[in-house]
Short mmCIF file of C-alpha atoms and ligand atoms in Angstrom, two decimals:
data_model
loop_
_atom_site.label_atom_id
_atom_site.label_comp_id
_atom_site.label_asym_id
_atom_site.label_seq_id
_atom_site.Cartn_x
_atom_site.Cartn_y
_atom_site.Cartn_z
CA MET A 162 0.00 0.00 0.00
CA THR A 163 1.38 3.43 -0.92
CA GLY A 164 -0.16 6.92 -0.63
CA PRO A 165 -1.33 9.16 2.22
CA LEU A 166 -3.33 6.36 3.83
CA GLU A 167 -0.14 4.43 4.57
CA ASP A 168 0.69 6.66 7.55
CA ILE A 169 -2.93 6.79 8.65
CA TYR A 170 -3.16 2.98 8.84
CA SER A 171 -0.06 3.02 10.98
CA GLU A 172 -1.74 5.54 13.34
CA ILE A 173 -4.88 3.37 13.46
CA GLN A 174 -2.85 0.30 14.39
CA ASP A 175 -1.28 2.23 17.28
CA TRP A 176 -4.72 3.40 18.39
CA LEU A 177 -6.17 -0.11 18.27
CA LYS A 178 -3.21 -1.42 20.23
CA GLU A 179 -3.66 1.15 22.98
CA ASN A 180 -7.43 1.18 23.20
CA THR A 181 -8.82 -2.22 22.41
CA LYS A 182 -8.06 -5.64 20.99
CA ARG A 183 -6.65 -6.30 17.54
CA PHE A 184 -8.28 -9.18 15.73
CA ALA A 185 -6.83 -11.12 12.83
CA PHE A 186 -8.74 -11.69 9.58
CA LYS A 187 -9.60 -15.24 10.67
CA LYS A 188 -12.04 -13.84 13.21
CA LEU A 189 -13.79 -11.74 10.57
CA GLU A 190 -13.91 -14.76 8.31
CA ARG A 191 -15.41 -17.00 10.98
CA GLU A 192 -17.95 -14.55 12.42
CA ILE A 193 -19.08 -12.48 9.47
CA ILE A 194 -18.15 -14.18 6.20
CA ALA A 195 -18.77 -17.84 7.10
CA SER A 196 -21.96 -16.98 9.00
CA GLY A 197 -23.43 -15.35 5.89
CA VAL A 198 -23.86 -11.78 7.17
CA CYS A 199 -21.13 -10.22 5.00
CA VAL A 200 -22.58 -7.48 2.77
CA GLU A 201 -19.74 -7.74 0.23
CA CYS A 202 -18.75 -4.10 0.70
CA GLY A 203 -15.00 -4.64 0.45
CA ALA A 204 -14.09 -2.47 3.46
CA CYS A 205 -11.89 -5.26 4.82
CA VAL A 206 -10.14 -5.92 1.51
CA GLU A 207 -9.52 -2.29 0.62
CA ASN A 208 -8.34 -1.18 4.06
CA CYS A 209 -5.82 -3.99 4.61
CA PRO A 210 -2.52 -2.11 4.92
CA VAL A 211 -0.47 -5.08 3.72
CA ASP A 212 -2.80 -6.04 0.84
CA ALA A 213 -3.31 -9.50 2.30
CA LEU A 214 -6.93 -9.77 1.16
CA THR A 215 -8.61 -10.23 -2.21
CA GLY A 216 -12.28 -10.10 -3.16
CA ASP A 217 -12.70 -13.54 -4.71
CA TYR A 218 -15.55 -13.83 -7.24
CA SER A 219 -14.93 -17.45 -8.19
CA SER A 220 -18.05 -18.67 -6.39
CA GLY A 221 -20.18 -16.07 -8.17
CA LYS A 222 -20.25 -13.69 -5.20
CA TYR A 223 -17.65 -11.45 -3.62
CA VAL A 224 -15.85 -13.34 -0.87
CA PRO A 225 -13.05 -11.57 1.04
CA THR A 226 -10.26 -14.13 1.03
CA LEU A 227 -6.82 -14.22 2.62
CA THR A 228 -4.28 -14.36 -0.19
CA GLY A 229 -1.27 -12.83 1.61
CA LYS A 230 0.16 -12.81 5.11
CA CYS A 231 -2.15 -11.37 7.78
CA THR A 232 -0.27 -9.41 10.45
CA ALA A 233 -3.30 -9.37 12.79
CA CYS A 234 -3.37 -5.56 12.77
CA GLY A 235 -7.15 -5.55 13.39
CA ILE A 236 -8.08 -2.94 10.78
CA CYS A 237 -10.35 -5.18 8.68
CA TYR A 238 -12.36 -6.36 11.70
CA ALA A 239 -12.63 -2.84 13.14
CA ASN A 240 -13.96 -1.34 9.89
CA CYS A 241 -16.41 -4.04 8.87
CA PRO A 242 -19.95 -2.61 8.99
CA ARG A 243 -21.22 -5.87 10.47
CA THR A 244 -18.99 -6.08 13.54
CA TYR A 245 -19.92 -4.54 16.86
CA PHE A 246 -16.50 -3.69 17.99
CA TYR A 247 -15.46 -0.59 19.86
CA ARG A 248 -17.44 1.18 22.56
CA ASP A 249 -19.00 3.79 20.27
CA THR A 250 -20.60 1.12 18.08
CA LEU A 251 -21.44 -1.12 21.03
CA LEU A 252 -22.92 1.38 23.46
CA GLY A 253 -23.63 4.48 21.39
CA ASN A 254 -22.76 7.98 22.46
CA VAL A 255 -21.93 7.55 26.15
CA ARG A 256 -21.02 10.95 27.60
CA SER A 257 -20.11 9.57 31.02
CA ALA A 258 -20.67 6.41 33.10
CA TRP A 259 -21.65 6.31 36.77
CA LYS A 260 -22.77 3.98 39.50
CA ALA A 261 -25.50 5.46 41.63
CA ARG A 262 -27.83 4.50 44.44
CA ALA A 263 -30.82 6.12 46.02
CA VAL A 264 -30.19 7.85 49.32
CA ASN A 265 -33.60 6.57 50.44
CA ARG A 266 -33.91 3.36 48.47
CA SER A 267 -37.44 2.28 47.61
CA LYS A 268 -38.33 -1.07 49.22
CA GLY A 269 -38.97 -2.85 45.93
CA ALA A 270 -36.05 -1.34 43.99
CA GLN A 271 -34.24 -3.75 41.69
CA ASP A 272 -30.65 -2.59 42.13
CA GLY A 273 -29.58 0.78 43.53
CA GLY A 274 -33.06 2.25 43.13
CA ALA A 275 -31.54 5.14 41.17
CA VAL A 276 -34.23 5.06 38.48
CA THR A 277 -37.02 5.41 41.01
CA ALA A 278 -35.15 8.09 42.98
CA ILE A 279 -34.45 10.23 39.90
CA LEU A 280 -38.05 9.93 38.67
CA SER A 281 -39.35 10.89 42.12
CA ASN A 282 -37.07 13.91 42.16
CA MET A 283 -38.29 14.99 38.74
CA LEU A 284 -41.91 14.77 39.88
CA ASP A 285 -41.24 16.54 43.19
CA SER A 286 -39.38 19.38 41.48
CA GLY A 287 -42.04 19.82 38.78
CA ARG A 288 -39.57 18.90 36.01
CA ILE A 289 -42.14 16.38 34.67
CA ASP A 290 -45.92 16.07 34.87
CA ALA A 291 -45.90 12.26 34.90
CA ALA A 292 -43.61 9.26 34.82
CA ILE A 293 -44.62 6.25 32.74
CA VAL A 294 -43.54 3.15 34.62
CA VAL A 295 -45.03 -0.35 35.00
CA GLN A 296 -47.09 -2.20 37.54
CA SER A 297 -48.40 -5.73 37.81
CA SER A 298 -51.72 -6.37 36.04
CA PRO A 299 -54.60 -6.66 38.53
CA ASP A 300 -55.61 -9.98 36.90
CA LYS A 301 -52.23 -11.56 36.26
CA ALA A 302 -49.41 -11.34 38.78
CA TRP A 303 -46.11 -10.11 37.29
CA MET A 304 -47.65 -9.27 33.92
CA PRO A 305 -46.52 -5.65 33.40
CA ILE A 306 -48.99 -2.98 32.39
CA ALA A 307 -48.32 0.73 31.99
CA LYS A 308 -48.75 3.00 34.98
CA ILE A 309 -48.98 6.80 34.93
CA ALA A 310 -47.26 7.94 38.12
CA LYS A 311 -47.76 11.52 39.20
CA THR A 312 -46.32 11.37 42.71
CA ALA A 313 -43.12 10.03 44.24
CA LYS A 314 -45.24 7.52 46.17
CA GLU A 315 -46.71 6.15 42.93
CA VAL A 316 -43.24 5.84 41.36
CA ASN A 317 -41.93 4.07 44.46
CA GLU A 318 -44.76 1.54 44.29
CA ALA A 319 -43.70 0.69 40.71
CA SER A 320 -40.02 -0.01 41.41
CA GLY A 321 -38.37 -3.35 40.53
CA SER A 322 -38.02 -5.30 37.26
CA MET A 323 -40.58 -7.38 35.38
CA TYR A 324 -39.00 -9.60 32.77
CA THR A 325 -41.73 -9.70 30.14
CA HIS A 326 -42.58 -7.17 27.40
CA ALA A 327 -44.46 -4.19 28.80
CA PRO A 328 -46.92 -2.25 26.59
CA ILE A 329 -45.93 1.11 28.08
CA MET A 330 -47.22 3.21 25.17
CA GLN A 331 -50.74 2.86 26.52
CA GLY A 332 -49.60 5.02 29.45
CA VAL A 333 -47.71 7.46 27.23
CA VAL A 334 -50.64 8.13 24.90
CA GLN A 335 -53.16 8.29 27.75
CA ALA A 336 -50.98 10.79 29.65
CA LEU A 337 -50.65 12.98 26.55
CA ASN A 338 -54.40 12.81 25.93
CA GLU A 339 -55.00 13.85 29.53
CA GLY A 340 -52.90 16.95 28.94
CA SER A 341 -49.55 15.97 30.44
CA LYS A 342 -46.74 17.33 28.29
CA LYS A 343 -43.57 16.68 30.22
CA LEU A 344 -43.11 12.93 30.56
CA ALA A 345 -40.37 10.59 31.69
CA VAL A 346 -40.65 7.07 30.29
CA VAL A 347 -38.91 3.91 31.51
CA GLY A 348 -38.48 1.00 29.11
CA THR A 349 -36.24 -1.59 27.52
CA SER A 350 -34.39 -0.52 24.38
CA CYS A 351 -37.13 -1.80 22.03
CA ASN A 352 -39.70 0.40 23.75
CA ILE A 353 -37.31 3.32 24.05
CA ASP A 354 -36.87 3.18 20.26
CA ALA A 355 -40.63 3.71 19.86
CA ILE A 356 -40.58 6.68 22.23
CA TYR A 357 -37.55 8.07 20.40
CA LYS A 358 -39.45 7.91 17.12
CA MET A 359 -42.56 9.44 18.67
CA GLU A 360 -40.48 12.37 19.94
CA THR A 361 -38.04 12.94 17.08
CA SER A 362 -39.58 11.75 13.81
CA SER A 363 -41.92 13.83 11.64
CA SER A 364 -44.51 11.06 12.03
CA GLY A 365 -44.16 11.20 15.80
CA PRO A 366 -47.08 12.60 17.84
CA ILE A 367 -44.92 13.91 20.70
CA LYS A 368 -42.90 16.01 18.24
CA ARG A 369 -46.13 17.65 17.08
CA ILE A 370 -47.36 18.71 20.53
CA LYS A 371 -45.92 22.12 21.37
CA GLY A 372 -43.75 21.95 24.48
CA ALA A 373 -44.08 18.16 24.87
CA GLU A 374 -41.16 15.89 25.65
CA ALA A 375 -40.55 12.32 26.77
CA ILE A 376 -37.35 11.82 28.75
CA ARG A 377 -36.11 8.31 28.08
CA PHE A 378 -34.82 6.01 30.83
CA GLY A 379 -33.59 2.92 28.98
CA LEU A 380 -33.08 -0.34 30.87
CA PHE A 381 -30.16 -2.59 29.91
CA CYS A 382 -31.70 -5.70 28.40
CA THR A 383 -30.55 -8.95 26.84
CA LYS A 384 -33.97 -10.63 26.68
CA SER A 385 -37.46 -10.84 28.08
CA TYR A 386 -39.79 -13.81 28.46
CA ASP A 387 -43.22 -14.73 27.16
CA TYR A 388 -45.62 -14.49 30.08
CA PRO A 389 -47.40 -17.86 29.53
CA GLY A 390 -44.07 -19.68 29.10
CA LEU A 391 -42.51 -18.09 32.18
CA THR A 392 -45.49 -18.82 34.40
CA LYS A 393 -45.71 -22.42 33.14
CA PHE A 394 -42.01 -22.94 33.78
CA LEU A 395 -42.48 -21.75 37.37
CA LEU A 396 -45.54 -23.93 37.83
CA ASP A 397 -43.57 -26.96 36.62
CA GLN A 398 -41.10 -26.13 39.41
CA GLY A 399 -43.97 -26.04 41.91
CA ILE A 400 -44.12 -22.24 42.14
CA ASP A 401 -47.27 -20.22 41.49
CA VAL A 402 -46.32 -16.86 39.95
CA ARG A 403 -48.73 -15.18 42.41
CA ASP A 404 -46.39 -16.23 45.22
CA VAL A 405 -43.31 -14.59 43.67
CA LYS A 406 -42.06 -11.52 45.54
CA ARG A 407 -39.07 -10.63 43.39
CA PHE A 408 -37.44 -11.62 40.09
CA ALA A 409 -33.79 -10.89 39.30
CA ILE A 410 -31.44 -11.83 36.50
CA SER A 411 -27.74 -11.49 37.14
CA GLY A 412 -24.55 -13.34 36.18
CA GLY A 413 -26.44 -15.70 33.87
CA MET A 414 -28.87 -16.78 36.61
CA MET A 415 -32.61 -16.19 37.01
CA MET A 416 -33.35 -15.80 40.72
CA ILE A 417 -36.68 -15.51 42.45
CA GLU A 418 -37.87 -14.91 45.97
CA HIS A 419 -41.26 -16.44 46.70
CA SER A 420 -43.42 -17.10 49.69
CA GLY A 421 -41.82 -20.54 50.13
CA GLY A 422 -38.20 -19.33 49.92
CA GLU A 423 -35.76 -18.70 47.07
CA ALA A 424 -34.98 -20.48 43.81
CA GLU A 425 -32.58 -19.98 40.92
CA TRP A 426 -31.91 -21.45 37.48
CA LYS A 427 -29.42 -20.88 34.72
CA VAL A 428 -31.04 -18.53 32.22
CA GLY A 429 -30.28 -21.17 29.55
CA GLU A 430 -32.92 -23.38 31.18
CA LEU A 431 -35.57 -20.79 30.30
CA GLU A 432 -34.34 -20.19 26.77
CA GLU A 433 -37.40 -21.71 25.07
CA PHE A 434 -39.62 -19.18 26.88
CA SER A 435 -37.71 -16.08 25.74
CA SER A 436 -39.64 -13.76 23.45
CA SER A 437 -39.03 -14.48 19.75
CA SER A 438 -38.70 -10.72 19.16
CA CYS A 439 -35.54 -10.61 21.26
CA ALA A 440 -33.65 -12.71 18.72
CA TYR A 441 -33.72 -9.70 16.38
CA CYS A 442 -32.55 -7.21 18.96
CA HIS A 443 -28.95 -6.08 19.25
CA ASP A 444 -29.17 -2.93 21.39
CA MET A 445 -28.24 -3.89 24.93
CA ASN A 446 -28.18 -0.50 26.59
CA SER A 447 -30.86 1.56 24.81
CA LYS A 448 -28.64 3.72 22.63
CA ASN A 449 -31.57 6.11 22.09
CA ALA A 450 -32.10 6.72 25.80
CA ASP A 451 -31.23 9.90 27.67
CA ILE A 452 -30.03 7.76 30.57
CA SER A 453 -29.29 4.02 30.22
CA CYS A 454 -29.70 2.05 33.45
CA GLY A 455 -28.63 -1.45 34.47
CA ASN A 456 -26.75 -3.45 37.03
CA VAL A 457 -23.81 -4.80 35.04
CA GLY A 458 -20.76 -2.63 35.68
CA SER A 459 -21.64 -1.87 39.31
CA GLU A 460 -21.51 -3.93 42.49
CA GLU A 461 -24.67 -5.20 44.16
CA GLY A 462 -26.89 -2.46 45.53
CA TRP A 463 -25.92 0.10 42.88
CA THR A 464 -27.39 1.04 39.51
CA THR A 465 -25.13 1.69 36.53
CA LEU A 466 -26.10 4.90 34.73
CA LEU A 467 -24.81 5.80 31.27
CA LEU A 468 -25.52 9.43 30.44
CA MET A 469 -26.31 9.51 26.73
CA THR A 470 -27.58 13.05 26.08
CA GLU A 471 -27.20 16.57 27.42
CA ARG A 472 -30.77 16.32 28.74
CA GLY A 473 -29.89 13.13 30.60
CA GLU A 474 -26.80 14.76 32.05
CA LYS A 475 -28.79 17.70 33.40
CA ILE A 476 -31.36 15.41 35.03
CA PHE A 477 -28.63 13.30 36.62
CA LYS A 478 -26.78 16.38 37.96
CA GLN A 479 -30.02 17.74 39.36
CA ALA A 480 -30.68 14.46 41.23
CA VAL A 481 -27.15 14.49 42.68
CA LYS A 482 -27.53 18.14 43.68
CA ALA A 483 -30.86 17.41 45.34
CA LYS A 484 -29.11 14.57 47.23
CA VAL A 485 -31.66 11.95 46.18
CA ILE A 486 -28.88 9.79 44.75
CA GLU A 487 -25.21 9.37 45.53
CA ALA A 488 -22.99 8.69 42.52
CA GLU A 489 -19.42 7.76 41.66
CA PRO A 490 -17.77 7.51 38.24
CA ILE A 491 -17.35 3.97 36.96
CA GLU A 492 -13.85 2.67 36.39
CA GLU A 493 -12.68 1.67 32.93
CA LYS A 494 -12.55 -2.04 33.83
CA ASP A 495 -16.25 -1.90 34.79
CA ILE A 496 -17.21 -0.15 31.57
CA ARG A 497 -15.51 -3.04 29.77
CA GLU A 498 -17.97 -5.39 31.49
CA ILE A 499 -20.78 -3.37 29.95
CA ASP A 500 -19.03 -3.49 26.57
CA ASN A 501 -18.79 -7.25 26.92
CA LEU A 502 -22.50 -7.70 27.63
CA ALA A 503 -23.35 -5.46 24.66
CA ARG A 504 -20.96 -7.44 22.45
CA PHE A 505 -22.45 -10.71 23.66
CA LYS A 506 -25.91 -9.51 22.68
CA ALA A 507 -24.83 -8.21 19.28
CA ALA A 508 -22.91 -11.39 18.58
CA ARG A 509 -25.96 -13.45 19.48
CA TRP A 510 -27.93 -11.54 16.89
CA TYR A 511 -25.60 -12.80 14.20
CA LYS A 512 -25.52 -16.23 15.81
CA MET A 513 -21.81 -15.60 16.11
CA LYS A 514 -19.61 -16.85 18.88
CA SER A 515 -18.89 -14.08 21.39
CA HIS A 516 -15.29 -12.83 21.69
C1 FAD B 798 -36.73 -7.14 30.74
C2 FAD B 798 -35.55 -6.56 31.49
C3 FAD B 798 -34.28 -7.11 31.27
C4 FAD B 798 -33.16 -6.57 31.93
N1 FAD B 798 -31.93 -7.12 31.68
C5 FAD B 798 -30.83 -6.58 32.27
C6 FAD B 798 -29.53 -7.12 32.01
O1 FAD B 798 -29.38 -8.10 31.26
N2 FAD B 798 -28.44 -6.52 32.59
C7 FAD B 798 -28.57 -5.43 33.41
O2 FAD B 798 -27.56 -4.91 33.89
N3 FAD B 798 -29.80 -4.90 33.69
C8 FAD B 798 -30.91 -5.44 33.14
N4 FAD B 798 -32.16 -4.91 33.39
C9 FAD B 798 -32.25 -3.67 34.21
C10 FAD B 798 -32.31 -3.93 35.71
O3 FAD B 798 -33.17 -5.02 36.00
C11 FAD B 798 -32.83 -2.68 36.48
O4 FAD B 798 -34.06 -2.26 35.93
C12 FAD B 798 -31.87 -1.50 36.39
O5 FAD B 798 -30.60 -1.89 36.89
C13 FAD B 798 -32.38 -0.30 37.22
O6 FAD B 798 -32.32 -0.61 38.58
P1 FAD B 798 -32.93 0.39 39.67
O7 FAD B 798 -32.85 -0.29 41.00
O8 FAD B 798 -32.30 1.73 39.51
O9 FAD B 798 -34.44 0.46 39.17
P2 FAD B 798 -35.77 0.68 40.02
O10 FAD B 798 -35.59 1.88 40.88
O11 FAD B 798 -36.19 -0.59 40.62
O12 FAD B 798 -36.77 1.10 38.83
C14 FAD B 798 -37.02 0.23 37.75
C15 FAD B 798 -38.06 0.89 36.86
O13 FAD B 798 -38.24 0.05 35.72
C16 FAD B 798 -39.64 -0.10 35.46
N5 FAD B 798 -39.81 -1.42 34.81
C17 FAD B 798 -39.70 -2.64 35.37
N6 FAD B 798 -39.89 -3.61 34.47
C18 FAD B 798 -40.13 -2.98 33.29
C19 FAD B 798 -40.41 -3.44 31.98
N7 FAD B 798 -40.51 -4.72 31.68
N8 FAD B 798 -40.58 -2.51 31.00
C20 FAD B 798 -40.53 -1.19 31.31
N9 FAD B 798 -40.25 -0.70 32.54
C21 FAD B 798 -40.06 -1.58 33.51
C22 FAD B 798 -40.28 -0.02 36.83
O14 FAD B 798 -41.63 0.34 36.76
C23 FAD B 798 -39.41 1.04 37.50
O15 FAD B 798 -39.89 2.32 37.23
C24 FAD B 798 -33.31 -5.47 32.82
C25 FAD B 798 -34.60 -4.94 33.04
C26 FAD B 798 -35.70 -5.47 32.39
C27 FAD B 798 -37.07 -4.89 32.65
S1 SF4 B 799 -3.30 -7.55 8.04
FE1 SF4 B 799 -4.85 -6.47 9.21
S2 SF4 B 799 -6.32 -5.71 7.71
FE2 SF4 B 799 -5.04 -7.23 6.70
S3 SF4 B 799 -6.15 -9.16 6.87
FE3 SF4 B 799 -4.79 -9.08 8.62
S4 SF4 B 799 -5.95 -8.09 10.28
FE4 SF4 B 799 -7.04 -7.73 8.38
S1 SF4 B 800 -15.98 -5.45 5.55
FE1 SF4 B 800 -17.34 -7.01 6.44
S2 SF4 B 800 -19.21 -6.83 5.25
FE2 SF4 B 800 -17.64 -5.74 4.09
S3 SF4 B 800 -16.81 -7.29 2.68
FE3 SF4 B 800 -15.56 -7.38 4.49
S4 SF4 B 800 -16.50 -8.95 5.79
FE4 SF4 B 800 -17.96 -8.38 4.25
S1 SF4 B 801 -33.96 -8.10 24.15
FE1 SF4 B 801 -34.54 -6.33 22.90
S2 SF4 B 801 -36.60 -6.86 22.10
FE2 SF4 B 801 -36.19 -8.20 23.87
S3 SF4 B 801 -37.10 -7.08 25.61
FE3 SF4 B 801 -34.92 -6.58 25.53
S4 SF4 B 801 -34.82 -4.68 24.35
FE4 SF4 B 801 -36.84 -5.59 23.96
#
């Protein structure tokens, strides 16, 4: 390779070395080309600084093929449009990463209770008219339905996680129809994408209401479960879902507390009950959220908060200032844990092996 790009590729190699891993072409071949998700764009072939790759048409389609000596510089893997690689493509535009916990943690809070505490603060201060959260259906225990919370007490009563899809838009549209304009909405990344469209796209109703906004609290998510499958699984284990007091998923385990004690299973055991929609989902941390919230990256009793927008930053700072949450920056090694979960989810989407 000769020309101005020669020096630039050398700079990129140094950057990759310092900031992340460098993968050889074999990894690209295994994960993207052999798995059939290559879009035949040629970015790998054309950016190889040692011209080790050729676009081979002998099979009738363009197949990037190793025809020289790969130095494992990592440039082809890093520039392929189908790899989820560095933090910006994995997690989106993270402005800063924190662990936080509520100063007065709500009894039912899932992790650090930071989501509930920040929402309560926003309601108390008049920053929002309503928070759209979830509550258990009156007919079916642990089936989430939308709840319009207008007081800190109502938000507190809705704390904790429910691991099935939640139709939260019913609450959003009802709140708007009732005249609320300033909303905060909690949801998994799939739902946050809908709210994002409703607020930012020309076809979105929130965009068309003067002065309306929907502040997005995205929950980290790798999957949710179909309600009938989850409840049947529990029943087969001798547990009635009505007796469950708490669900939690952490470290690859599903844990429950119920009136008869505690139980846990590997999440793999529940795989057949996961929602089919989740197989198509590759956004772990709600890239379109204002604040992304999860537990990975923080120790027990804390909530990880990724501040994704200026609006999210302001809300977070306000909650710290009001002393409703305490917060500390997350260390780089902990952010890598979040990267890894996001990579695992993206890799699953392609049915690739995770790194
Ligand atoms: C389906 C699902 C999967 C998750 N997977 C992961 C994961 O893999 N890794 C990880 O780190 N974190 C995951 N989380 C996020 C985690 O469980 C906590 O919600 C997060 O850490 C915030 O904790 P907190 O104590 O601050 O929240 P809390 O203060 O307890 O507040 C949680 C808020 O979320 C709302 N809520 C609960 N369930 C739903 C739902 N289904 N849809 C919309 N809103 C809901 C509640 O109403 C409440 O307002 C998941 C959450 C869900 C709902
Ligand atoms: S030398 Fe670098 S760009 Fe070329 S094939 Fe190997 S890893 Fe890819
Ligand atoms: S960069 Fe990725 S998608 Fe493009 S040709 Fe190479 S392997 Fe295929
Ligand atoms: S994995 Fe994706 S589609 Fe499934 S609940 Fe989570 S965010 Fe929604």
